[in-house]
Amino acid sequence: MRVNSEEAVDERVQGVPESRSAGPQPAGTLVSVNVGKPQDVEWHGQTVHTGIWKRSVPGRQWVGRLNIDGDGQGDLAGHGGEQRAVLVYQLESYRHWQEHFGRTDFTHGQFGENFTVDGLSDDEVCVGDRYRIGDAEFEVTQPRVTCYRVGVRLGEPAMAALLVSHHRPGFYLRVLTEGWIQAGDVIVRTRPGPGRVAIREVDALLYLPDPDPERLRVALEIPALSPGWKGSFRDLLTGSASGADPGSRPPGLAWSGFRTLRVASVSAETDTVDAIELEAADEIPLPAARPGQYVTLRVPDAGQPPPVRSYSLSSTPGAARYRIGVKREPHGMVSEYLHGHLRPGSVVEVAAPRGEFVLVESTSPLLLISAGIGVTPVLAMLHSLVEQDSDRGVWWLHAARDQTEHAFAREAGELLRRLNSVQMHVFYSAADGSKSGAPGAVRGRLSVATLAGLGLPSDADAYVCGPARFMADMATGLSAAGLDPARVHTELFSAQDAINPGVVPGPRVPPHQPRDPASEGPVVTFARSGLSTDFNNRWGSLLELAEACDVPTRYSCRTGVCQTCRTPLLAGEVHYVNEPLLPPPPDEVLICSAQPDSDVVLDM
């Protein structure tokens, strides 16, 4: 990657021009205005679309609501927009990093900033402060977003973490008044922000351990704080109120790794679906699961390395036994084994219940929507509602091929009759009418068009489980029916969609063994992707191995700060190449910084 050569920062620092403006004592000086359009760069075998390459431009420049003329951002989900129109970085921090890295090659714009300034340190500038520069006025909205691309630009992979740990993130400005600016303009603070929460503190509240709940509340009261940061702070406070430490999630799993459970019963629900009840194989009772959660089974006798699969719990959440529904799939290694070999008294290895697809208490109407074996988690929710004698209005929508493939039909019908306010709609896509099915079942598909004719309440909470295409169609139909997309919850056991900001997507490739597989080392199993492979240290992290296997990954900083890559660790031990600033819970791992110490199973 090559960029045009510019004057070194040290040379520019010696000749900061005198201000052209008179008036109040300046808070700082605009030393350089830097812009750059997004470009594609090759990095780690991927193409990254990024606007991190900025160059200093002379003369007067127009600052609009969203950009300086000639500037742009490659990833508008994380950068740019009204709240992040202008990025500011300080000469003081340039000097710090030059000394830290022993470098003298930095040029203005090196950190991706639009304004290189003298003054305005992260210790002094507060969210909500307003500044006038030239003809324009600005408001401080948030610190810089942690992003791996600043490390790409600098050739320092750990840069995103260092910006946080050294308390030198820089900050974003919102443009209140558009106007002309240029290097040499004085920067005058026109109004201090309420609460006086400095950029350094705001950054630490989000990214470092043990945030002070009172300071989180103070920051939330600042109108100028960007919506994204407000949402993150609310999540931190919610965790604190639930009994968890601020900055972590609520209390963790019932047990770590895999536990041996015994098969209590196996019953055929349909020709292809078995209901399997599991009980404790020791004297320790099974803890209650939340309605909608799933368990993961590891089945050593079904193959080597032992394959793992996840199944939703379908029983009453407080029951003494866990019940799963297993559909026998053609050529399904695990489902064929479970159907053919499990008998009462058999033992299986099971990871503790987990998952975010859980019923949340509310008084709003409730839509429970499923297709095929996707009925199991919403059936558990139905059990919970009956157990609570809930008064919520419940809409039960289910799709099956026909009555012979309608699993748990009788059980669902009995539960629905015990609730006070219910509407049930069952659809058989290939029913021949020769056998009776669920009461009121109709021939046809549960589709976007079908939803439009049901008169669904727009203030409902919806829980949807089934094939990926079905869930996508239901989400579309529910949105068209007026539901808030934030209240539509879906469950997906296959690999999650990737979050790779800035990476130009290529053709979707199924997960596979790496092109040059390791011959020894700990076995890494990607549970959702159905792939196991050996690890060795030529991959710097579990994230890099996943990328080599085309397993969908999620990240932003790639340095253990942002927590985007946090992944459930179903089994095994890891160590961190770079110790994270905020360690995850024991049952999760930051794959961007971790390597395995033993065979591991990851929920990805």
Coordinates of C-alpha atoms in Angstrom, one line a residue:
M1 CA 0.0 0.0 0.0
R2 CA 1.5 3.4 -1.0
V3 CA 0.5 6.9 -0.3
N4 CA 1.8 10.2 -1.4
S5 CA 4.7 11.6 0.7
E6 CA 4.0 14.7 2.8
E7 CA 6.0 16.8 5.1
A8 CA 6.8 15.2 8.4
V9 CA 4.7 16.2 11.4
D10 CA 7.7 17.6 13.3
E11 CA 8.5 20.0 10.4
R12 CA 4.9 21.2 10.5
V13 CA 4.9 21.6 14.3
Q14 CA 7.8 24.1 14.1
G15 CA 5.9 26.4 11.8
V16 CA 2.3 26.5 13.1
P17 CA 1.0 29.7 11.5
E18 CA -0.2 32.6 13.6
S19 CA -3.9 33.0 14.0
R20 CA -5.7 35.2 11.5
S21 CA -8.5 35.9 14.0
A22 CA -8.7 38.1 17.0
G23 CA -11.1 37.7 19.9
P24 CA -11.3 35.5 23.0
Q25 CA -8.4 33.4 24.2
P26 CA -8.2 30.4 21.8
A27 CA -8.7 26.9 23.0
G28 CA -6.4 25.7 20.3
T29 CA -5.4 26.1 16.7
L30 CA -6.4 24.3 13.5
V31 CA -3.0 23.1 12.2
S32 CA -4.1 21.0 9.2
V33 CA -7.3 20.2 7.3
N34 CA -7.2 16.6 6.0
V35 CA -9.5 14.9 3.5
G36 CA -9.6 11.7 1.5
K37 CA -12.1 9.7 -0.5
P38 CA -12.6 6.0 0.3
Q39 CA -10.3 3.6 -1.6
D40 CA -9.8 -0.1 -1.8
V41 CA -6.6 -1.5 -0.2
E42 CA -5.4 -5.1 0.0
W43 CA -4.9 -6.4 3.5
H44 CA -4.5 -9.9 4.8
G45 CA -5.8 -11.4 1.6
Q46 CA -8.9 -9.2 1.7
T47 CA -10.0 -6.0 0.1
V48 CA -10.8 -3.2 2.6
H49 CA -12.8 -0.2 1.5
T50 CA -11.7 2.6 3.7
G51 CA -11.4 6.4 4.0
I52 CA -8.6 6.2 6.6
W53 CA -6.1 7.7 4.1
K54 CA -6.3 11.5 4.5
R55 CA -4.0 14.2 3.0
S56 CA -3.5 17.7 4.1
V57 CA -5.2 20.3 1.8
P58 CA -4.3 24.0 1.7
G59 CA -6.5 27.0 1.6
R60 CA -10.2 27.6 2.6
Q61 CA -12.3 24.4 2.8
W62 CA -16.1 24.2 3.1
V63 CA -17.5 22.1 6.0
G64 CA -21.0 20.8 5.4
R65 CA -23.3 18.9 7.7
L66 CA -21.8 15.5 6.8
N67 CA -18.4 16.2 5.4
I68 CA -15.6 18.5 4.5
D69 CA -15.6 18.9 0.7
G70 CA -13.4 16.2 -0.8
D71 CA -13.8 13.9 2.2
G72 CA -15.6 10.6 2.6
Q73 CA -15.9 7.5 4.7
G74 CA -15.8 3.9 3.6
D75 CA -17.9 2.4 6.4
L76 CA -20.9 4.6 7.3
A77 CA -22.0 2.2 9.9
G78 CA -19.1 3.1 12.1
H79 CA -17.8 6.4 10.8
G80 CA -19.3 9.6 9.3
G81 CA -22.9 10.7 9.3
E82 CA -24.2 13.8 11.2
Q83 CA -22.8 12.7 14.6
R84 CA -19.4 11.9 13.3
A85 CA -18.9 14.4 10.5
V86 CA -15.4 15.6 11.5
L87 CA -12.7 13.6 13.4
V88 CA -10.2 15.6 15.5
Y89 CA -6.7 14.5 16.6
Q90 CA -4.0 16.5 18.5
L91 CA -0.4 17.3 17.9
E92 CA 0.3 16.4 21.5
S93 CA -0.8 12.8 20.7
Y94 CA 1.3 12.8 17.6
R95 CA 4.3 13.5 19.6
H96 CA 3.4 10.8 22.2
W97 CA 3.1 8.2 19.5
Q98 CA 6.3 9.3 17.7
E99 CA 8.1 8.7 21.0
H100 CA 6.3 5.5 21.8
F101 CA 7.1 3.9 18.4
G102 CA 10.4 5.6 17.8
R103 CA 9.1 6.9 14.5
T104 CA 9.6 10.2 12.7
D105 CA 7.5 9.5 9.5
F106 CA 4.1 10.6 10.7
T107 CA 2.3 13.2 8.5
H108 CA -0.9 15.1 9.2
G109 CA -4.0 12.9 8.7
Q110 CA -2.0 9.8 9.6
F111 CA -4.5 8.9 12.2
G112 CA -7.4 9.4 9.8
E113 CA -8.4 12.7 11.3
N114 CA -9.9 15.6 9.4
F115 CA -8.6 18.3 11.8
T116 CA -5.1 18.1 13.2
V117 CA -5.1 20.6 16.1
D118 CA -2.8 22.2 18.6
G119 CA -4.5 22.0 22.0
L120 CA -7.9 20.4 22.7
S121 CA -6.5 17.4 24.6
D122 CA -8.8 14.4 25.4
D123 CA -8.4 15.3 29.1
E124 CA -9.9 18.8 28.6
V125 CA -12.5 18.5 25.8
C126 CA -15.9 17.3 27.1
V127 CA -18.9 15.9 25.2
G128 CA -21.3 18.7 24.5
D129 CA -18.6 21.4 24.2
R130 CA -19.1 23.7 21.3
Y131 CA -16.3 25.3 19.3
R132 CA -16.1 27.9 16.5
I133 CA -13.5 27.5 13.8
G134 CA -13.5 30.0 11.0
D135 CA -17.1 30.5 9.9
A136 CA -18.3 27.1 11.2
E137 CA -19.5 26.0 14.6
F138 CA -19.2 22.4 16.0
E139 CA -20.3 20.3 18.9
V140 CA -18.4 17.4 20.5
T141 CA -20.4 14.1 20.3
Q142 CA -18.2 11.1 21.2
P143 CA -14.6 9.7 21.2
R144 CA -13.2 7.9 18.1
V145 CA -14.7 4.5 17.4
T146 CA -12.2 1.6 18.0
C147 CA -11.4 0.3 14.5
Y148 CA -8.8 -1.9 13.1
R149 CA -8.3 0.3 10.1
V150 CA -6.3 2.9 12.0
G151 CA -3.8 0.1 12.6
V152 CA -3.8 -0.8 8.9
R153 CA -3.0 2.9 8.1
L154 CA -0.2 3.1 10.6
G155 CA 1.2 -0.4 10.1
E156 CA 0.7 -1.0 13.9
P157 CA -1.9 -3.8 14.4
A158 CA -2.4 -3.1 18.1
M159 CA -3.2 0.6 17.5
A160 CA -7.0 0.4 18.3
A161 CA -6.2 -1.0 21.8
L162 CA -3.3 1.4 22.3
L163 CA -5.5 4.4 21.6
V164 CA -7.8 3.3 24.5
S165 CA -5.1 2.1 26.9
H166 CA -3.0 5.3 26.5
H167 CA -6.2 7.4 26.8
R168 CA -5.6 9.2 23.5
P169 CA -8.6 8.4 21.2
G170 CA -9.4 11.8 19.7
F171 CA -13.0 12.8 19.1
Y172 CA -15.8 13.5 16.7
L173 CA -17.6 16.8 16.0
R174 CA -21.1 17.5 14.7
V175 CA -21.5 20.5 12.4
L176 CA -23.9 23.0 13.9
T177 CA -23.2 25.8 11.4
E178 CA -21.7 25.1 8.0
G179 CA -18.9 27.4 6.9
W180 CA -15.4 28.0 5.6
I181 CA -12.4 26.9 7.6
Q182 CA -8.6 26.7 6.9
A183 CA -5.4 25.8 8.6
G184 CA -4.3 28.6 11.0
D185 CA -7.8 29.3 12.3
V186 CA -8.1 29.7 16.0
I187 CA -10.4 27.4 17.8
V188 CA -12.7 29.2 20.4
R189 CA -14.9 27.3 22.8
T190 CA -18.3 29.0 22.6
R191 CA -20.1 26.9 25.2
P192 CA -19.1 24.2 27.7
G193 CA -20.9 20.9 27.6
P194 CA -23.2 20.0 30.5
G195 CA -21.9 17.5 33.0
R196 CA -18.2 18.1 32.2
V197 CA -17.5 14.6 31.1
A198 CA -14.2 14.6 29.3
I199 CA -13.5 12.5 26.1
R200 CA -10.9 10.5 28.0
E201 CA -13.5 9.5 30.7
V202 CA -16.2 8.8 28.2
D203 CA -13.9 6.4 26.3
A204 CA -12.9 4.7 29.5
L205 CA -16.5 4.2 30.6
L206 CA -17.2 2.1 27.6
Y207 CA -14.0 0.3 26.9
L208 CA -12.3 -0.2 30.3
P209 CA -13.3 -2.3 33.3
D210 CA -15.4 -1.1 36.3
P211 CA -17.2 1.9 34.9
D212 CA -18.8 4.1 37.5
P213 CA -22.6 3.8 37.2
E214 CA -23.0 7.4 38.5
R215 CA -20.8 8.8 35.8
L216 CA -22.6 6.6 33.2
R217 CA -25.8 8.3 34.3
V218 CA -24.2 11.8 34.1
A219 CA -23.0 11.0 30.5
L220 CA -26.4 9.8 29.5
E221 CA -27.9 13.2 30.4
I222 CA -25.7 15.0 27.9
P223 CA -27.9 15.8 24.9
A224 CA -25.0 15.9 22.5
L225 CA -23.7 12.3 23.3
S226 CA -24.3 10.3 20.1
P227 CA -27.2 7.8 20.1
G228 CA -24.9 4.8 19.7
W229 CA -22.9 5.6 22.8
K230 CA -26.1 6.3 24.8
G231 CA -27.4 2.9 23.9
S232 CA -24.1 1.2 25.0
F233 CA -24.2 3.1 28.3
R234 CA -27.8 2.1 28.9
D235 CA -26.8 -1.5 28.3
L236 CA -24.1 -1.2 30.9
L237 CA -26.4 0.3 33.4
T238 CA -29.0 -2.4 32.8
G239 CA -26.3 -5.0 33.5
S240 CA -25.5 -3.2 36.7
A241 CA -29.2 -3.1 37.8
S242 CA -29.5 -6.9 37.1
G243 CA -26.7 -7.7 39.6
A244 CA -23.8 -8.0 37.1
D245 CA -20.8 -5.8 37.3
P246 CA -21.1 -2.7 35.0
G247 CA -19.3 -3.6 31.8
S248 CA -20.2 -7.3 31.9
R249 CA -23.3 -9.3 31.0
P250 CA -25.7 -10.8 33.6
P251 CA -24.5 -13.8 35.6
G252 CA -23.2 -16.6 33.5
L253 CA -24.0 -20.2 32.7
A254 CA -25.1 -23.0 35.1
W255 CA -21.9 -25.0 34.3
S256 CA -18.8 -24.7 32.2
G257 CA -17.9 -27.0 29.3
F258 CA -19.9 -30.2 28.7
R259 CA -21.7 -32.2 31.3
T260 CA -22.8 -35.8 31.1
L261 CA -26.6 -36.1 31.0
R262 CA -28.7 -39.3 30.8
V263 CA -31.5 -40.0 28.3
A264 CA -34.7 -40.4 30.3
S265 CA -37.0 -41.0 27.4
V266 CA -37.3 -41.0 23.6
S267 CA -40.7 -40.7 21.9
A268 CA -41.6 -40.2 18.2
E269 CA -43.4 -37.0 17.6
T270 CA -43.6 -37.6 13.8
D271 CA -41.9 -40.0 11.4
T272 CA -38.9 -37.7 11.3
V273 CA -38.9 -36.0 14.7
D274 CA -38.0 -37.6 18.1
A275 CA -38.6 -35.9 21.4
I276 CA -35.7 -36.7 23.7
E277 CA -35.8 -36.0 27.5
L278 CA -32.5 -35.6 29.3
E279 CA -31.9 -35.8 33.0
A280 CA -29.0 -35.4 35.4
A281 CA -26.7 -38.4 35.5
D282 CA -25.5 -37.4 39.0
E283 CA -27.2 -36.0 42.1
I284 CA -27.0 -32.4 40.9
P285 CA -30.4 -31.1 39.6
L286 CA -30.6 -29.5 36.3
P287 CA -30.9 -25.7 36.6
A288 CA -34.0 -23.9 35.1
A289 CA -33.5 -22.7 31.6
R290 CA -35.0 -19.5 30.2
P291 CA -37.9 -20.1 27.7
G292 CA -36.3 -20.1 24.3
Q293 CA -32.8 -21.2 25.2
Y294 CA -30.9 -24.1 23.6
V295 CA -28.4 -26.7 24.6
T296 CA -25.4 -28.0 22.6
L297 CA -24.7 -31.7 22.4
R298 CA -21.3 -33.2 21.7
V299 CA -21.6 -36.8 20.3
P300 CA -18.2 -38.6 20.4
D301 CA -19.6 -41.8 18.9
A302 CA -21.0 -40.0 15.8
G303 CA -17.6 -39.1 14.4
Q304 CA -14.1 -37.9 15.1
P305 CA -13.4 -35.2 16.1
P306 CA -16.7 -35.4 18.0
P307 CA -19.4 -33.4 16.2
V308 CA -21.5 -30.9 18.0
R309 CA -25.1 -29.7 17.3
S310 CA -27.4 -27.3 19.1
Y311 CA -31.1 -27.9 19.9
S312 CA -33.7 -25.7 21.4
L313 CA -35.4 -26.8 24.7
S314 CA -39.1 -27.4 24.3
S315 CA -40.1 -28.2 27.8
T316 CA -41.4 -26.1 30.7
P317 CA -38.4 -23.9 31.7
G318 CA -38.5 -25.1 35.3
A319 CA -38.9 -28.8 34.5
A320 CA -36.6 -31.4 36.1
R321 CA -35.7 -32.7 32.7
Y322 CA -34.5 -31.0 29.5
R323 CA -36.4 -31.9 26.4
I324 CA -35.2 -31.4 22.8
G325 CA -36.8 -32.2 19.5
V326 CA -34.4 -33.7 16.9
K327 CA -35.4 -33.9 13.3
R328 CA -33.7 -36.7 11.3
E329 CA -32.1 -35.0 8.3
P330 CA -30.9 -36.8 5.2
H331 CA -27.2 -37.5 5.5
G332 CA -27.3 -35.7 8.9
M333 CA -24.4 -37.3 10.8
V334 CA -25.6 -36.3 14.3
S335 CA -29.4 -36.5 13.8
E336 CA -29.0 -40.0 12.2
Y337 CA -26.9 -41.1 15.2
L338 CA -29.3 -39.7 17.8
H339 CA -32.4 -41.3 16.1
G340 CA -30.7 -44.7 15.6
H341 CA -28.7 -45.1 18.9
L342 CA -30.3 -43.1 21.8
R343 CA -32.3 -45.2 24.2
P344 CA -33.3 -44.6 27.8
G345 CA -30.2 -44.9 29.9
S346 CA -27.8 -43.6 27.1
V347 CA -25.6 -40.7 28.0
V348 CA -24.7 -37.6 26.1
E349 CA -22.4 -34.6 26.6
V350 CA -24.3 -31.4 26.9
A351 CA -23.3 -27.7 27.3
A352 CA -25.4 -25.5 29.6
P353 CA -28.5 -23.7 28.3
R354 CA -27.7 -20.4 26.6
G355 CA -28.9 -18.0 23.9
E356 CA -30.5 -14.6 23.6
F357 CA -33.7 -15.8 21.9
V358 CA -35.6 -15.7 25.1
L359 CA -39.1 -14.6 26.2
V360 CA -39.0 -11.2 27.8
E361 CA -41.7 -10.2 30.3
S362 CA -44.1 -7.7 29.0
T363 CA -47.8 -6.9 28.8
S364 CA -47.8 -6.4 25.0
P365 CA -49.5 -8.8 22.6
L366 CA -47.2 -11.8 21.7
L367 CA -46.7 -13.4 18.3
L368 CA -45.2 -16.9 18.4
I369 CA -44.3 -17.8 14.9
S370 CA -42.6 -21.0 13.7
A371 CA -42.1 -23.4 10.9
G372 CA -41.3 -27.1 11.1
I373 CA -39.0 -28.1 14.0
G374 CA -38.6 -24.4 14.7
V375 CA -41.6 -24.9 16.9
T376 CA -39.5 -26.1 19.9
P377 CA -38.3 -22.8 21.4
V378 CA -41.7 -21.0 21.0
L379 CA -43.3 -24.1 22.6
A380 CA -41.1 -23.6 25.6
M381 CA -42.3 -20.0 25.7
L382 CA -45.9 -21.2 25.5
H383 CA -45.3 -23.5 28.5
S384 CA -43.9 -20.6 30.4
L385 CA -47.0 -18.4 29.6
V386 CA -49.3 -21.2 30.8
E387 CA -47.3 -21.7 34.0
Q388 CA -47.5 -18.0 34.8
D389 CA -51.3 -17.9 33.9
S390 CA -50.4 -15.0 31.6
D391 CA -53.0 -12.5 30.5
R392 CA -51.1 -11.5 27.4
G393 CA -52.8 -11.8 24.0
V394 CA -51.1 -14.6 22.2
W395 CA -51.1 -15.2 18.4
W396 CA -49.8 -18.7 17.6
L397 CA -48.7 -19.1 13.9
H398 CA -47.2 -22.3 12.7
A399 CA -46.3 -23.7 9.3
A400 CA -45.7 -27.4 8.4
R401 CA -45.7 -29.4 5.3
D402 CA -48.8 -31.4 6.4
Q403 CA -50.4 -32.9 9.4
T404 CA -48.1 -35.9 9.5
E405 CA -45.1 -33.5 9.9
H406 CA -46.7 -31.2 12.5
A407 CA -44.6 -31.9 15.6
F408 CA -46.0 -31.2 19.0
A409 CA -49.4 -30.3 17.5
R410 CA -51.5 -31.8 20.3
E411 CA -49.4 -30.4 23.1
A412 CA -49.4 -26.9 21.6
G413 CA -53.2 -27.1 21.2
E414 CA -53.7 -28.1 24.8
L415 CA -51.5 -25.3 26.1
L416 CA -53.2 -22.7 24.0
R417 CA -56.7 -23.7 25.3
R418 CA -55.4 -22.9 28.8
L419 CA -54.7 -19.3 28.0
N420 CA -57.2 -16.5 28.2
S421 CA -56.7 -14.6 24.9
V422 CA -55.4 -16.7 22.0
Q423 CA -55.6 -16.7 18.2
M424 CA -54.2 -19.8 16.5
H425 CA -53.3 -20.1 12.8
V426 CA -51.8 -23.3 11.4
F427 CA -50.8 -23.6 7.7
Y428 CA -50.1 -26.9 5.8
S429 CA -48.3 -26.3 2.6
A430 CA -48.9 -29.8 1.1
A431 CA -52.0 -31.1 3.0
D432 CA -54.1 -33.6 1.1
G433 CA -57.1 -33.4 3.4
S434 CA -57.1 -37.2 4.1
K435 CA -56.1 -36.8 7.8
S436 CA -57.1 -34.4 10.4
G437 CA -54.5 -32.0 11.8
A438 CA -54.6 -29.1 14.2
P439 CA -58.1 -27.5 14.7
G440 CA -58.6 -24.7 12.2
A441 CA -55.6 -25.6 10.1
V442 CA -55.7 -24.4 6.5
R443 CA -54.0 -25.5 3.4
G444 CA -51.5 -22.9 2.2
R445 CA -48.2 -21.2 3.1
L446 CA -47.5 -18.9 5.9
S447 CA -46.1 -16.0 3.9
V448 CA -45.7 -12.3 3.8
A449 CA -49.0 -12.0 2.0
T450 CA -50.7 -14.2 4.6
L451 CA -49.4 -12.1 7.4
A452 CA -50.9 -9.0 5.8
G453 CA -54.4 -10.5 6.0
L454 CA -54.3 -11.6 9.7
G455 CA -54.8 -8.2 11.3
L456 CA -51.8 -8.6 13.6
P457 CA -51.4 -6.0 16.4
S458 CA -48.7 -3.5 15.5
D459 CA -47.6 -3.1 19.2
A460 CA -46.7 -6.8 19.6
D461 CA -43.5 -8.6 20.4
A462 CA -42.7 -11.3 17.9
Y463 CA -40.5 -14.5 18.3
V464 CA -39.8 -16.3 15.0
C465 CA -38.0 -19.6 14.5
G466 CA -37.6 -21.8 11.4
P467 CA -35.5 -22.0 8.3
A468 CA -33.5 -18.9 7.5
R469 CA -35.6 -17.9 4.4
F470 CA -38.8 -18.3 6.5
M471 CA -37.5 -16.0 9.2
A472 CA -36.4 -13.4 6.7
D473 CA -39.8 -13.5 5.1
M474 CA -41.6 -13.2 8.4
A475 CA -39.4 -10.2 9.5
T476 CA -40.3 -8.5 6.2
G477 CA -44.0 -9.2 6.7
L478 CA -44.1 -8.1 10.3
S479 CA -42.4 -4.9 9.4
A480 CA -44.9 -4.3 6.7
A481 CA -47.6 -5.0 9.3
G482 CA -46.3 -2.1 11.4
L483 CA -44.2 -3.9 14.0
D484 CA -41.1 -2.2 15.2
P485 CA -38.2 -4.3 13.8
A486 CA -36.5 -4.1 17.2
R487 CA -39.4 -6.1 18.6
V488 CA -39.0 -9.0 16.1
H489 CA -36.7 -11.7 17.5
T490 CA -35.4 -14.6 15.4
E491 CA -33.4 -17.7 16.3
L492 CA -30.7 -19.1 14.0
F493 CA -28.5 -22.1 14.6
S494 CA -26.4 -21.9 11.5
A495 CA -23.4 -19.5 11.4
Q496 CA -24.4 -15.9 12.2
D497 CA -24.0 -13.2 9.6
A498 CA -20.5 -11.7 9.5
I499 CA -19.6 -8.3 10.8
N500 CA -16.5 -7.3 9.0
P501 CA -16.6 -3.5 8.7
G502 CA -15.0 -2.2 5.5
V503 CA -14.2 -5.6 4.0
V504 CA -15.5 -5.8 0.4
P505 CA -17.7 -8.9 0.3
G506 CA -16.8 -11.6 -2.1
P507 CA -18.6 -14.8 -3.2
R508 CA -20.1 -16.7 -0.2
V509 CA -17.9 -19.7 0.4
P510 CA -19.1 -22.6 2.7
P511 CA -16.8 -23.2 5.7
H512 CA -13.9 -25.5 4.8
Q513 CA -10.6 -26.8 5.9
P514 CA -7.8 -24.2 5.5
R515 CA -5.9 -24.4 2.3
D516 CA -2.7 -25.5 4.2
P517 CA -4.1 -27.4 7.2
A518 CA -2.0 -27.9 10.3
S519 CA -0.9 -31.5 10.9
E520 CA -0.9 -31.1 14.7
G521 CA -2.1 -28.8 17.4
P522 CA -5.3 -28.3 19.4
V523 CA -8.5 -29.1 17.5
V524 CA -10.8 -26.1 17.0
T525 CA -14.4 -26.9 16.4
F526 CA -16.7 -24.2 15.0
A527 CA -20.0 -25.6 16.2
R528 CA -22.5 -23.6 14.1
S529 CA -20.4 -24.2 11.0
G530 CA -20.0 -27.9 11.5
L531 CA -16.2 -27.8 11.1
S532 CA -13.2 -29.0 13.1
T533 CA -9.6 -28.3 12.2
D534 CA -6.2 -28.3 13.9
F535 CA -4.6 -25.0 15.0
N536 CA -1.0 -23.9 14.9
N537 CA 0.7 -20.6 15.6
R538 CA 1.0 -19.5 12.0
W539 CA -2.5 -18.2 12.7
G540 CA -2.1 -15.4 15.2
S541 CA -5.5 -15.9 16.7
L542 CA -8.7 -18.0 16.5
L543 CA -10.1 -15.2 14.4
E544 CA -7.4 -15.6 11.8
L545 CA -8.0 -19.4 11.7
A546 CA -11.8 -18.8 11.2
E547 CA -11.0 -16.4 8.3
A548 CA -8.8 -19.1 6.7
C549 CA -11.7 -21.5 6.9
D550 CA -14.3 -18.9 5.6
V551 CA -16.2 -19.3 8.9
P552 CA -18.3 -16.1 9.2
T553 CA -16.6 -13.8 11.7
R554 CA -17.5 -10.7 13.7
Y555 CA -15.0 -8.0 14.7
S556 CA -14.3 -4.3 14.6
C557 CA -11.0 -3.5 16.5
R558 CA -9.2 -6.9 16.2
T559 CA -7.3 -5.9 19.4
G560 CA -9.5 -7.1 22.2
V561 CA -11.2 -3.8 23.0
C562 CA -14.6 -3.5 21.3
Q563 CA -16.0 -6.9 22.3
T564 CA -17.6 -7.4 18.8
C565 CA -15.8 -10.7 18.4
R566 CA -16.9 -12.1 21.8
T567 CA -17.9 -15.7 21.2
P568 CA -19.3 -18.4 23.5
L569 CA -16.6 -20.9 24.5
L570 CA -18.4 -24.2 24.8
A571 CA -15.3 -26.2 25.8
G572 CA -11.6 -25.9 26.2
E573 CA -9.0 -23.4 27.4
V574 CA -7.4 -20.4 25.7
H575 CA -4.7 -17.8 26.4
Y576 CA -4.5 -14.2 25.1
V577 CA -1.6 -13.1 22.9
N578 CA -2.6 -9.5 23.7
E579 CA -4.3 -9.3 27.1
P580 CA -7.8 -7.7 26.6
L581 CA -8.5 -4.4 28.3
L582 CA -11.9 -5.7 29.4
P583 CA -11.7 -9.5 29.8
P584 CA -14.9 -11.4 28.8
P585 CA -16.7 -13.8 31.2
P586 CA -15.1 -17.2 31.7
D587 CA -17.5 -18.9 29.3
E588 CA -16.7 -16.5 26.4
V589 CA -13.6 -15.6 24.4
L590 CA -12.4 -12.7 22.4
I591 CA -11.3 -14.6 19.3
C592 CA -9.3 -11.7 17.8
S593 CA -6.7 -12.0 20.5
A594 CA -6.9 -15.6 21.7
Q595 CA -5.1 -18.9 20.9
P596 CA -6.2 -22.3 22.1
D597 CA -4.3 -24.2 24.9
S598 CA -6.4 -27.3 24.4
D599 CA -9.1 -28.6 22.1
V600 CA -11.8 -25.9 22.0
V601 CA -15.4 -25.7 20.8
L602 CA -16.6 -22.3 19.7
D603 CA -20.3 -21.3 19.1
M604 CA -19.7 -20.0 15.6

